[in-house]
Structures are given as structure tokens and as C-alpha cells.
Coordinates of C-alpha atoms in Angstrom, one line a residue:
M566 CA 181.2 75.9 -8.2
A567 CA 184.0 73.3 -8.5
V568 CA 183.9 70.3 -5.7
A569 CA 186.8 68.7 -5.1
R570 CA 187.4 64.8 -6.1
L571 CA 190.0 62.7 -6.5
T572 CA 190.5 59.7 -9.0
V573 CA 191.1 56.3 -6.9
S574 CA 193.0 54.2 -9.6
P575 CA 194.2 50.8 -9.3
P576 CA 196.1 49.5 -7.6
A577 CA 195.2 52.1 -4.7
Q578 CA 193.2 50.3 -2.1
Q579 CA 189.4 50.2 -3.1
V580 CA 186.5 51.2 -0.8
G581 CA 184.3 48.4 -2.0
P582 CA 184.7 44.9 -1.4
S583 CA 185.9 43.7 -5.3
N584 CA 187.0 40.0 -4.5
L585 CA 184.1 39.1 -2.1
S586 CA 181.1 40.8 -4.5
D587 CA 181.5 38.5 -6.9
E588 CA 178.9 36.4 -6.5
V589 CA 176.6 39.0 -5.7
E590 CA 177.8 41.0 -9.3
L591 CA 177.3 37.4 -11.5
Y592 CA 173.8 37.0 -9.8
Q593 CA 173.2 40.7 -10.7
R594 CA 174.3 40.6 -14.0
T595 CA 172.7 37.2 -14.5
Y596 CA 169.4 38.4 -14.3
S597 CA 170.1 41.8 -15.8
T598 CA 171.3 39.9 -18.9
L599 CA 168.3 37.6 -19.1
L600 CA 165.8 40.4 -18.7
R601 CA 167.2 41.9 -21.8
S602 CA 164.8 39.3 -23.7
S603 CA 162.0 40.2 -24.8
G604 CA 160.0 37.0 -24.1
E605 CA 159.6 35.4 -20.5
T606 CA 162.6 33.8 -18.3
R607 CA 162.1 31.4 -16.1
L608 CA 162.7 32.1 -11.9
R609 CA 164.0 28.9 -11.6
V610 CA 167.2 29.8 -13.7
L611 CA 168.3 31.9 -11.0
E612 CA 168.0 29.8 -8.2
S613 CA 171.4 28.8 -8.3
S614 CA 173.0 32.3 -8.1
H615 CA 170.7 33.5 -5.8
M616 CA 172.0 30.3 -3.5
A617 CA 175.6 31.1 -4.5
M618 CA 175.6 34.2 -3.4
G619 CA 174.5 33.4 0.2
S620 CA 172.5 36.7 1.1
S621 CA 172.8 37.7 4.5
L622 CA 168.7 38.1 4.2
H623 CA 168.7 34.6 2.9
P624 CA 171.3 32.3 4.7
L625 CA 169.2 29.3 4.5
A626 CA 168.7 29.5 0.7
E627 CA 171.1 26.1 -0.2
S628 CA 170.0 24.2 2.7
D629 CA 167.2 22.0 2.9
E630 CA 166.0 23.9 6.1
I631 CA 163.2 26.4 5.5
D632 CA 164.2 30.0 6.0
L633 CA 161.0 31.5 7.0
G634 CA 163.1 34.9 8.0
A635 CA 163.3 35.0 4.0
F636 CA 160.2 34.2 3.2
I637 CA 157.9 36.3 5.4
Y638 CA 160.7 39.1 4.5
A639 CA 159.4 38.2 0.9
V640 CA 155.7 37.8 1.8
R641 CA 155.9 41.5 3.1
R642 CA 157.2 42.8 0.1
L643 CA 154.3 41.1 -2.3
P644 CA 150.8 41.6 -2.6
E645 CA 149.3 38.6 -1.1
T646 CA 147.8 37.3 -4.8
M647 CA 151.4 36.0 -5.4
V648 CA 150.0 32.9 -3.8
R649 CA 148.3 32.0 -7.3
I650 CA 150.9 34.0 -9.7
K651 CA 152.9 32.4 -12.2
I652 CA 153.7 35.4 -14.6
V653 CA 155.7 38.6 -13.6
V654 CA 155.5 41.5 -16.2
M655 CA 158.1 44.3 -15.0
G656 CA 157.3 47.9 -16.9
Q657 CA 157.6 51.4 -16.4
E658 CA 154.6 52.6 -18.2
A659 CA 151.0 51.9 -18.5
A660 CA 151.4 52.6 -22.3
L661 CA 154.3 49.7 -22.4
F662 CA 151.6 46.9 -21.6
R663 CA 149.3 48.2 -23.7
R664 CA 151.9 47.9 -26.6
A665 CA 152.7 44.6 -25.1
G666 CA 149.1 43.5 -25.7
I667 CA 149.2 43.0 -21.7
G668 CA 146.2 44.7 -19.9
P669 CA 144.8 47.3 -19.8
L670 CA 146.3 47.6 -16.4
E671 CA 143.5 50.2 -15.5
Q672 CA 141.0 47.4 -15.8
W673 CA 143.0 44.8 -13.7
D674 CA 142.9 44.9 -10.2
A675 CA 145.1 47.5 -8.2
V676 CA 146.7 45.8 -5.4
E677 CA 149.2 46.2 -2.4
A678 CA 151.9 45.2 -0.5
P679 CA 152.5 46.1 3.1
A680 CA 156.0 46.6 3.1
R681 CA 157.0 48.0 -0.9
R682 CA 155.3 51.1 -2.4
R683 CA 154.6 50.1 -5.6
R684 CA 151.8 49.7 -8.3
W685 CA 150.6 46.7 -8.7
Y686 CA 148.1 45.0 -10.7
D687 CA 146.4 41.5 -10.6
S688 CA 144.6 40.2 -14.0
G689 CA 142.7 38.3 -11.9
D690 CA 144.1 34.7 -13.0
E691 CA 148.0 34.1 -12.7
V692 CA 149.7 37.5 -14.4
L693 CA 150.8 40.1 -12.0
A694 CA 152.2 43.2 -13.4
V695 CA 154.4 45.9 -11.5
L696 CA 155.5 49.4 -12.7
L697 CA 159.1 50.3 -12.2
A698 CA 160.3 53.7 -10.9
S699 CA 164.0 52.6 -11.0
E700 CA 166.6 49.6 -12.0
S701 CA 166.8 49.4 -8.0
D702 CA 163.2 48.3 -8.1
V703 CA 164.6 45.5 -10.4
D704 CA 167.3 44.9 -7.9
D705 CA 164.9 44.4 -5.1
L706 CA 162.0 43.0 -7.1
V707 CA 164.0 39.8 -8.4
P708 CA 165.8 38.7 -5.6
T709 CA 162.7 39.1 -3.7
L710 CA 160.4 36.8 -6.4
V711 CA 163.4 34.5 -5.9
A712 CA 163.7 33.8 -2.4
Y713 CA 159.8 33.5 -2.2
Q714 CA 159.7 30.7 -5.0
I715 CA 162.5 28.9 -3.5
E716 CA 160.9 29.1 0.3
W717 CA 157.6 28.4 -1.2
N718 CA 158.8 24.9 -2.8
K719 CA 160.9 23.8 0.2
I720 CA 157.8 24.1 2.2
R721 CA 156.1 22.0 -0.2
R722 CA 158.5 19.1 -0.1
R723 CA 158.4 19.0 3.4
M724 CA 154.4 19.0 3.6
L725 CA 154.8 15.8 0.9
A726 CA 157.2 14.4 3.2
A727 CA 155.1 15.1 6.7
G728 CA 151.9 14.5 5.0
W729 CA 149.4 17.4 4.9
P730 CA 147.3 19.1 6.6
P731 CA 148.1 18.1 10.3
P732 CA 145.2 16.3 12.1
E733 CA 144.9 19.0 14.4
G734 CA 145.1 22.3 11.8
P735 CA 148.0 24.4 10.5
T736 CA 148.5 26.3 13.9
P737 CA 151.9 27.9 14.5
E738 CA 152.9 24.6 16.9
A739 CA 152.2 21.9 14.3
C740 CA 153.4 23.7 11.4
A741 CA 156.9 23.6 13.3
A742 CA 156.4 20.4 14.6
A743 CA 155.8 19.2 11.0
L744 CA 157.9 21.2 8.9
G745 CA 160.2 22.7 11.0
G746 CA 161.1 26.3 12.2
A747 CA 160.0 28.1 15.1
P748 CA 156.3 28.5 16.2
D749 CA 156.9 32.0 16.8
D750 CA 158.5 32.6 12.9
W751 CA 154.9 30.4 11.9
A752 CA 152.9 32.6 13.9
R753 CA 154.2 35.9 12.3
L754 CA 153.8 34.0 8.9
A755 CA 149.8 33.5 10.0
N756 CA 149.9 37.2 10.8
A757 CA 151.1 38.4 7.6
W758 CA 148.3 35.9 5.8
G759 CA 145.9 37.1 8.3
P760 CA 142.5 34.7 8.0
R761 CA 143.4 33.0 5.0
F762 CA 147.0 31.4 6.1
E763 CA 145.1 27.8 5.9
E764 CA 144.1 28.6 2.6
Y765 CA 147.8 29.6 1.4
M766 CA 149.1 26.4 3.0
Q767 CA 147.1 24.5 1.3
A768 CA 148.0 26.3 -2.0
I769 CA 151.5 25.6 -1.0
A770 CA 150.6 21.8 -0.4
D771 CA 148.9 21.5 -4.1
E772 CA 151.1 23.4 -6.3
G773 CA 154.7 24.3 -6.4
K774 CA 156.3 27.6 -7.5
S775 CA 157.6 27.6 -11.3
M776 CA 157.3 31.5 -11.7
R777 CA 158.3 33.3 -15.4
V778 CA 159.2 37.1 -15.3
R779 CA 159.3 39.4 -18.2
M780 CA 160.8 42.9 -18.7
L781 CA 159.4 46.0 -20.7
G782 CA 161.2 48.7 -21.6
G783 CA 163.4 50.1 -18.6
T784 CA 165.6 52.8 -20.1
Q785 CA 166.9 55.8 -18.7
V786 CA 164.8 58.1 -20.6
G787 CA 161.7 56.2 -19.4
Y788 CA 162.7 56.7 -15.8
Q789 CA 163.5 60.5 -16.6
R790 CA 160.1 60.9 -18.2
M791 CA 158.3 59.3 -15.6
T792 CA 160.1 61.4 -13.0
R793 CA 159.2 64.4 -14.8
R794 CA 155.0 63.1 -14.4
W795 CA 155.8 62.8 -10.8
W796 CA 157.1 66.3 -10.2
A797 CA 154.8 68.3 -12.7
P798 CA 151.7 68.3 -9.8
V799 CA 153.8 69.4 -7.2
R800 CA 155.5 72.1 -9.7
A801 CA 151.5 73.1 -10.6
D802 CA 151.1 73.6 -7.0
L803 CA 153.7 75.5 -6.5
N804 CA 152.7 77.6 -9.2
Q805 CA 148.9 78.1 -8.2
R806 CA 150.3 79.6 -4.6
R807 CA 152.9 81.7 -6.5
L808 CA 155.5 79.8 -4.9
G809 CA 157.1 78.7 -8.1
D810 CA 160.5 80.9 -7.6
A811 CA 160.1 80.7 -3.6
P812 CA 163.4 79.3 -1.8
L813 CA 162.9 75.5 -1.6
Y814 CA 163.9 73.2 1.3
F815 CA 163.4 69.7 0.2
V816 CA 163.0 67.0 2.7
S817 CA 163.0 63.2 1.8
S818 CA 161.6 61.6 4.9
N819 CA 157.5 60.2 5.4
T820 CA 154.5 61.7 5.3
H821 CA 153.6 62.0 9.0
S822 CA 156.5 63.0 10.9
L823 CA 156.7 66.8 9.4
S824 CA 153.1 67.1 9.3
N825 CA 152.6 66.2 13.1
L826 CA 155.1 68.6 14.0
V827 CA 153.6 71.6 12.1
T828 CA 150.0 71.2 12.5
G829 CA 149.0 70.2 15.8
L830 CA 146.2 67.9 15.0
A831 CA 146.6 65.3 17.5
R832 CA 147.6 67.2 20.5
E833 CA 144.1 69.2 19.4
R834 CA 142.8 65.5 19.9
E835 CA 144.3 65.2 23.0
S836 CA 140.9 63.6 25.1
E837 CA 139.7 61.7 21.9
L838 CA 143.3 59.9 21.6
V839 CA 143.4 59.3 25.2
A840 CA 139.6 58.0 25.1
F841 CA 140.9 55.5 22.2
V842 CA 143.4 54.2 24.0
E843 CA 141.4 53.4 27.0
S844 CA 138.7 51.6 25.0
G845 CA 140.8 50.1 22.9
H846 CA 142.7 46.5 22.7
H847 CA 146.5 47.7 22.7
E848 CA 147.4 46.5 25.9
D849 CA 151.0 48.2 25.6
L850 CA 149.8 51.5 24.7
K851 CA 147.5 51.3 27.5
E852 CA 150.5 50.4 30.1
E853 CA 152.5 53.1 28.9
L854 CA 149.6 56.0 29.3
A855 CA 149.5 54.3 32.7
R856 CA 153.3 55.4 33.1
F857 CA 152.4 59.0 31.7
R858 CA 149.9 59.1 34.5
D859 CA 152.5 58.2 36.9
G860 CA 155.3 59.5 35.8
R861 CA 157.4 56.3 35.4
T862 CA 158.2 57.1 31.8
E863 CA 160.9 58.7 30.1
G864 CA 159.0 59.1 26.5
S865 CA 157.6 61.9 25.1
W866 CA 153.6 62.8 25.1
E867 CA 153.8 64.4 21.8
N868 CA 155.2 61.1 20.4
F869 CA 153.0 59.1 22.3
L870 CA 150.1 61.0 20.5
Y871 CA 151.4 61.3 17.1
F872 CA 151.8 57.3 17.3
V873 CA 148.0 56.6 18.7
A874 CA 146.5 59.3 16.4
R875 CA 147.8 57.1 13.1
D876 CA 145.6 54.1 14.6
F877 CA 142.8 56.5 15.6
F878 CA 142.2 58.0 12.4
D879 CA 142.9 54.5 10.6
A880 CA 140.0 53.1 12.9
G881 CA 137.9 56.0 12.3
G882 CA 137.3 55.2 8.4
T883 CA 137.2 57.3 5.0
E884 CA 135.4 60.2 6.4
L885 CA 137.8 60.7 9.5
R886 CA 140.3 60.3 7.2
R887 CA 138.9 62.8 4.8
K888 CA 138.5 65.3 7.8
R889 CA 141.9 64.9 8.9
H890 CA 143.4 65.8 5.1
E891 CA 141.2 69.1 5.1
D892 CA 142.3 70.2 8.6
E893 CA 146.0 69.7 7.7
V894 CA 145.6 71.5 4.6
A895 CA 144.2 74.2 6.8
A896 CA 146.8 74.1 9.0
G897 CA 149.3 74.7 6.0
V898 CA 149.9 71.3 4.8
E899 CA 149.1 70.3 1.2
H900 CA 149.4 66.7 0.5
I901 CA 150.4 65.7 -3.3
R902 CA 150.1 62.0 -4.3
S903 CA 151.7 60.6 -7.2
K904 CA 149.9 58.9 -9.9
T905 CA 153.4 57.3 -11.8
A906 CA 155.4 54.8 -11.2
L907 CA 157.4 56.6 -8.6
R908 CA 154.5 56.0 -5.5
V909 CA 156.3 59.1 -3.5
P910 CA 153.8 61.3 -2.0
A911 CA 154.8 64.6 -1.5
Q912 CA 153.8 67.8 0.8
V913 CA 154.1 71.4 0.0
I914 CA 154.5 73.4 3.3
P915 CA 154.7 77.6 2.7
L916 CA 156.4 78.6 6.2
A917 CA 154.3 81.5 6.3
N918 CA 151.1 79.5 6.1
L919 CA 152.3 77.9 9.5
D920 CA 150.6 78.8 12.7
P921 CA 153.5 79.3 15.8
A922 CA 150.8 78.2 18.1
R923 CA 150.3 75.0 16.4
L924 CA 153.8 74.1 16.0
D925 CA 155.4 71.0 18.5
P926 CA 156.6 73.0 22.0
R927 CA 159.8 70.8 21.3
L928 CA 161.0 72.9 18.2
G929 CA 161.7 75.8 20.4
A930 CA 160.5 79.8 20.5
V931 CA 159.8 80.5 17.1
D932 CA 159.4 84.2 15.9
A933 CA 156.1 84.6 14.5
D934 CA 156.9 87.5 12.7
V935 CA 160.0 86.1 10.9
M936 CA 158.2 83.2 9.8
A937 CA 155.2 85.1 8.7
R938 CA 157.2 86.8 6.6
S939 CA 159.1 84.2 5.2
E940 CA 159.1 83.4 1.2
A941 CA 160.3 79.6 1.6
V942 CA 158.4 76.3 1.0
V943 CA 159.4 73.0 2.3
V944 CA 158.4 70.5 0.0
N945 CA 158.8 67.0 1.8
T946 CA 158.6 63.6 0.0
D947 CA 158.0 60.1 1.2
Y948 CA 161.6 58.2 1.0
P949 CA 162.1 56.4 -2.5
L950 CA 163.9 53.3 -2.8
G951 CA 167.4 53.5 -4.3
L952 CA 168.4 54.9 -7.6
A953 CA 165.0 56.8 -7.8
A954 CA 166.2 59.3 -5.4
Y955 CA 168.9 60.0 -8.0
N956 CA 166.4 60.9 -10.6
L957 CA 163.8 62.5 -8.3
L958 CA 166.4 65.2 -6.4
R959 CA 167.4 65.9 -9.9
E960 CA 164.3 66.8 -11.3
V961 CA 163.5 68.9 -8.3
A962 CA 167.2 70.7 -8.4
I963 CA 166.5 71.3 -12.2
D964 CA 162.9 72.9 -11.9
S965 CA 163.7 75.1 -8.9
G966 CA 165.9 78.3 -9.0
D967 CA 166.4 78.7 -5.4
L968 CA 167.2 75.3 -3.5
R969 CA 168.7 76.1 -0.3
G970 CA 168.7 73.1 1.7
V971 CA 168.5 69.2 0.9
Y972 CA 167.7 66.9 4.2
V973 CA 167.4 63.0 4.0
L974 CA 165.8 61.4 6.8
G975 CA 166.0 57.3 5.9
K976 CA 166.0 53.8 7.7
A977 CA 168.9 51.9 7.6
A978 CA 170.8 48.4 8.9
T979 CA 173.3 49.0 11.5
L980 CA 176.5 46.8 12.1
N981 CA 177.0 48.2 15.3
A982 CA 174.1 50.1 16.9
D983 CA 170.7 48.8 17.6
V984 CA 166.8 49.3 16.1
G985 CA 165.5 52.8 17.0
D986 CA 168.8 54.7 17.1
V987 CA 170.3 57.3 15.0
M988 CA 173.3 57.4 12.8
I989 CA 174.8 60.8 11.2
S990 CA 177.2 59.9 8.5
S991 CA 179.9 61.7 7.5
V992 CA 180.9 59.5 5.0
I993 CA 178.9 58.2 2.3
H994 CA 179.8 55.1 -0.4
D995 CA 177.6 54.4 -3.3
E996 CA 178.3 51.1 -4.8
H997 CA 176.0 52.6 -7.7
S998 CA 178.8 54.6 -9.1
G999 CA 181.9 53.4 -6.7
T1000 CA 182.4 56.9 -5.4
T1001 CA 183.0 57.9 -1.6
Y1002 CA 181.7 61.3 -0.5
W1003 CA 183.0 63.1 2.4
L1004 CA 180.3 65.3 4.0
D1005 CA 180.3 68.2 6.3
N1006 CA 176.8 67.1 7.5
A1007 CA 174.5 69.6 8.1
F1008 CA 173.6 67.6 11.5
T1009 CA 175.5 66.3 14.5
V1010 CA 174.2 63.9 17.7
D1011 CA 173.5 67.4 19.8
D1012 CA 170.8 68.7 17.0
I1013 CA 168.8 64.8 18.0
A1014 CA 170.0 63.8 21.6
P1015 CA 167.4 66.3 23.5
D1016 CA 164.7 64.8 21.9
L1017 CA 166.0 60.9 21.8
M1018 CA 164.7 59.5 24.7
F1019 CA 165.0 55.5 23.8
G1020 CA 167.7 55.1 21.4
T1021 CA 171.2 55.9 21.2
G1022 CA 172.8 59.1 18.8
L1023 CA 176.0 58.1 16.9
D1024 CA 177.4 61.0 14.6
N1025 CA 181.1 60.8 12.5
Q1026 CA 179.5 57.6 11.2
R1027 CA 180.6 55.9 7.5
A1028 CA 177.6 54.7 5.7
V1029 CA 177.6 52.2 2.2
T1030 CA 174.9 52.5 -0.3
V1031 CA 174.0 48.8 -1.3
K1032 CA 171.8 48.1 -4.4
S1033 CA 169.6 46.1 -2.7
T1034 CA 168.8 44.5 0.7
F1035 CA 169.2 40.8 -0.6
L1036 CA 172.4 41.6 -2.3
Q1037 CA 174.7 41.5 0.1
N1038 CA 176.0 38.5 2.1
R1039 CA 177.8 38.0 5.2
A1040 CA 181.3 38.2 4.0
Y1041 CA 180.4 41.5 2.0
L1042 CA 179.2 43.0 5.5
D1043 CA 182.7 42.0 7.5
F1044 CA 184.6 43.5 4.5
Y1045 CA 182.4 47.1 5.3
Y1046 CA 182.7 46.5 8.9
R1047 CA 186.4 45.8 9.2
E1048 CA 186.5 49.4 7.3
A1049 CA 184.5 51.0 9.7
F1050 CA 181.1 51.4 7.3
T1051 CA 178.6 50.8 10.0
V1052 CA 175.5 52.1 8.3
V1053 CA 173.9 50.3 5.2
E1054 CA 171.1 51.7 3.2
M1055 CA 170.2 52.3 -0.2
E1056 CA 169.4 56.3 -0.8
A1057 CA 172.1 58.2 0.6
G1058 CA 174.8 57.7 -2.6
P1059 CA 172.3 58.0 -5.2
Y1060 CA 171.3 61.6 -2.9
C1061 CA 174.8 62.6 -2.8
N1062 CA 175.2 61.9 -6.6
A1063 CA 172.6 64.4 -7.4
V1064 CA 174.1 66.7 -4.9
Y1065 CA 177.2 66.8 -7.0
E1066 CA 175.6 67.6 -9.7
I1067 CA 174.0 70.6 -8.3
A1068 CA 177.6 72.0 -7.1
D1069 CA 179.6 70.9 -10.2
A1070 CA 179.3 71.4 -14.0
D1071 CA 180.4 67.7 -14.8
R1072 CA 178.3 64.3 -14.2
Y1073 CA 178.6 63.2 -10.9
P1074 CA 181.8 61.2 -10.7
V1075 CA 182.8 57.1 -10.8
G1076 CA 184.9 55.3 -8.8
E1077 CA 186.5 58.8 -7.1
A1078 CA 186.7 60.2 -3.4
V1079 CA 184.8 63.8 -3.1
N1080 CA 184.9 66.4 -0.8
F1081 CA 181.6 67.9 -0.1
S1082 CA 182.9 70.4 3.0
K1083 CA 181.7 73.3 0.3
L1084 CA 178.2 73.4 -1.3
P1085 CA 176.0 75.9 -2.7
I1086 CA 173.2 74.1 -0.5
D1087 CA 172.9 73.2 3.0
F1088 CA 173.2 69.3 3.2
G1089 CA 172.2 66.6 5.6
I1090 CA 171.5 63.1 6.1
I1091 CA 170.1 60.9 9.3
H1092 CA 169.4 57.3 9.2
Y1093 CA 167.7 55.8 12.1
A1094 CA 168.5 51.8 12.6
S1095 CA 165.6 49.7 11.4
D1096 CA 167.5 46.3 11.0
T1097 CA 170.2 44.8 12.6
P1098 CA 171.8 42.2 9.8
Y1099 CA 173.7 40.6 12.2
T1100 CA 170.9 39.0 13.8
Q1101 CA 168.6 38.6 11.2
A1102 CA 165.6 38.6 13.6
R1103 CA 166.2 41.8 14.5
T1104 CA 164.5 43.6 11.0
L1105 CA 161.8 45.1 9.8
G1106 CA 160.8 41.7 8.2
A1107 CA 160.4 40.4 11.8
R1108 CA 158.9 43.5 13.5
G1109 CA 157.6 47.2 12.6
L1110 CA 159.4 50.5 14.5
S1111 CA 156.9 50.4 17.0
Y1112 CA 156.2 53.1 19.9
Y1113 CA 159.7 53.3 21.4
G1114 CA 161.0 53.0 17.7
M1115 CA 159.3 56.2 16.2
D1116 CA 161.4 58.1 19.1
S1117 CA 164.1 58.2 16.2
T1118 CA 162.1 59.5 13.8
Y1119 CA 160.7 62.4 15.8
A1120 CA 164.0 63.3 17.2
S1121 CA 165.3 63.2 13.4
S1122 CA 162.3 65.5 12.1
L1123 CA 162.7 67.7 14.8
A1124 CA 166.3 68.6 14.0
I1125 CA 165.4 69.0 10.6
L1126 CA 162.6 71.5 11.1
R1127 CA 164.8 73.2 13.4
R1128 CA 167.1 73.4 10.9
V1129 CA 165.1 75.1 8.4
L1130 CA 163.9 77.5 10.7
R1131 CA 167.0 78.8 12.1
L1132 CA 168.3 79.3 8.2
E1133 CA 165.2 81.5 7.6
G1134 CA 165.9 83.5 11.1
A1135 CA 162.5 82.1 12.5
L1136 CA 164.0 79.9 15.9
Q1137 CA 165.4 82.4 18.3

């Protein structure tokens, strides 16, 4: 079928803030061209353009004042070993590193970043290797490194001026008094670095940061090849189950909510989870448990159990996690881990394998016979970052003969709501392609309102897909807000680009307006608010989604699962 589209040609009004994003475009163009070099590039050459951009995530970049919010944001998105790293090498595949004489990565230490799912490898001295899943990883990583270096060196200058360490030791209060910033922010940094906080603060005092970066490869063919390798084990699992030609519903969300809703494992362990709360140290959970017992809370008991179960299984060690995995497989959810740079785990959930008695009761009355006869399978993935979403969905669509639905649940910054609210958009503007998509979204507020206890549901919103969390500034956000774009995120645009190619013979358009009112598949996008960029402290860099915040995740996941069951005729 053909998708209705309208070319927007100059001097017609543009959606994107072309005059306001010159500094952002200059910054992106600067590091993109520098990374084409076969050698190493010093990060300090990017500092001036990073500062000139005036990033909303790094508002004090040009100031002598320490920006602890930006520093903590960067710390959480980089491995802890960054404190001693001097060279960062980026590439798509381990083979590229071997050919460049780096590694072998298999013999380096695999390290983690708390808030970014990437494959990082530490040489043990001064070199860090990182595998990239798409161009968006570059747009995310490079500004994060620059912000980290800028703030590291600002902290060090303050230390040298104040005399380090303070006599009473680097307590949050002492750091705030000697270096500036709020004690609460220093406490957050101390929490991020844990017991090595004092050691790392001394490392800042001892030596300034002057990192170098290098790019290996970075081709479109390389990203597509890597995505195909990511999909191969999922395809093999489908074929092994004789589900290779089954009707397929693709969900991009997370790896806990759908599994919890269909397996019933948390509800089976209710008494153990309650005992875990009672004997634990989470006072907020104890208080909420007391409110449930007294009937003083508006929360969902199921959501409470799901939230507690995460900590319960983590605290139980390897054996308990293994048991949980076995129980989930027995209940109909197969987990498939990625071994590629696209570090996005997948779940295969054949509807016929699910036990209606285990389903979350909030789903409604499910017809067991109809569900048992269903040939459909749900493939659920953790959400990718940026342009990886296009590559991922395109590969799934190419390899699936009967793709019936695509549902996206992701986090976003909100310009008009609060953390934990749910936004359902009818317009998506993609900054990568410059194309605006008008959606007949599969979901409305009515689909999530019954299960949204703490947040607010907003539909008929407008979303803009940005290139990176750092690649936006206040003027940039103000422009979109004036144009009624209130949802700022990174994946919806690339997903829309892939959906366009599912529906049309042409490649996704550039700089056009596209009407998605008639599509050959069911398509829905839901976002939950995790950041409020107009109030910098209200971001995931400052705090994670709590028990109250996950209310929006489960309300959205219930809506998605209900939609699938209704389309299969299994929901009465």
C-alpha cells in the first residue's frame, strides 16, 4: 500500500528549529568529522563547541561553577573505571579492534555503566573499548565524555584552590563548603561511586583529565550486519518452536513488565515477598505495606509485588535468579540474551503457552480456549537507543511474514507533565529524517487510565525524537514547546521510519509530512515521563523511577497486552 505524504519545501514553515540548533549542529558536525580520522582525537578540541551549545543537560558548562548534575549524569552513563581512562576506542565489532591491533577484547575486563546498556571493555590500564550499535551511540557517548572531562577538570581546579583534602575528610558537607555545589548533590555522587568515593576524589585532585577518542569503522553496513546477528538467535528460537511463520506482535518496552504480567511468579511468592519487606531495610516499602494493610493507599498490590520481586531476586543471588528464569520459561516466556553490540535482550512469548490463571487479573476476562488456539507470538525487546530502533524493527519486519502489530513503550522527557505521567502522542517529528508522522495511535488515555493510580494520562500529544540527550538546549526546547511538542525522546522517530518502509515501496522520506492513518499493521506508541528538563534535578540522572514511578510502566504494559489479546479474540 502507499502511505500519504506531503513534501515540505522551503520557504514553508518548518517543524525543526533550524536557526536555533546551529550550535548543536556545529557540535555534532565537529566531532563527526574529527572521528573520521584514523588516529586519536583529543577531547579538549570539542570542549569549546560543547560549551557553546548550551546543552540543557549541561547548563553550567561555560561557567567556573561546578555542574554536579551534568557530572553525575555522565558518571552514571560511563563505567566506574573512567577515573583512570585516557583513551576511548569506539567500534562496531570486536574484529575491527583486532585488525587495529587493539585487544583481543575477549581478554579484557568487561565492565558496566549503571545507566547505559553497552559493551565496554577495560584494558586494565588506560584504554577503554566500547562497541557501538548505531550512530546514536556516538551522539550519546561523545558529549557524555566531554561533559565528564569538563566537570572533572573544574572540580580539580577548585580542589587546588581550596587545598585538598579537607581536614574532616570528603564528606558531602565538606565537599560543598570547599568546592561549591549542594551537599545533596555531593551525596548523590558519593552514592554513585560507593565506597571508593574518597579514592576517586583524590584521583581528581592528583591529575587532570585529557582523554583521547578514536573511531574504528562506523559504517551503515556494519550496523545492519550487527543487527542481523542480533536477530539470528531469536529467529532460531522461533524456528525451533515451529513459530517461524507465526503471526508476530513486536513490543519494544523492557524485560520485566510483560513477563511479570503473564507469568504470575511474583503473586505466587507473595508471602516470601512480604516477609522480605518486613525484614529488610527499605523503610518506604515497609510504610507502603502498612498502608496496604490499613487500606490507606491508592496503589496496586500487584505493582507492589512486582517492584519488591526485583530486589528479592537480586538479593537471592545466582541460584534464585536461575530458578526464576526456569520458572519463567515454564510459564511461557523464553529469554534470549544478545551477544552483539546491540545489547538488547529479547523475550519470545507464544500466546498458546500462557496459563490464563497466571495472568495479571487486571487484564480482564481472558477466553482460555481462544488463547490456547492462538498461533500468535509476542516478541518483546528492551528498548534500544536512538537509530538502533530503526535497524532493529526493519530487521524484524524483513524476516517476519505476518507482522501484525508494533507497540513501543519508552521513556521520555516531558515539557508539560511530571515524572511518572503517561503521554500518548498523535504526532511524531523525527530530527534524524526531518519527517513528521501523523499517527492514528492504537492507544488512548482510556486504555491506561484504569490502571494509572499515581500519574496522569495525556493523549493527543506531540513528540519530537532528538538525536541525543545532550544535543538540545533551552532555546531548542522552548521552540518545540511553543509548537506544542511536549514529549522529548529518542526512539519513536526511527521506529516510525521503519514502519513507513513496512507500509510503502519507498525508503522512509526526508523532510516530509506523513499520514499514518491507514497502515497494514496495528501501531501504537506510549511514553512514560522520566525527566523534566525544565527542572534539571527532576531527571533520571537525579533519581530512578521508584515504586510510584513504575505505576505508569505497568499501566502502559497492561494496555499493550490487552490490545494483543483483543486482536487475537482472546479478551472477552
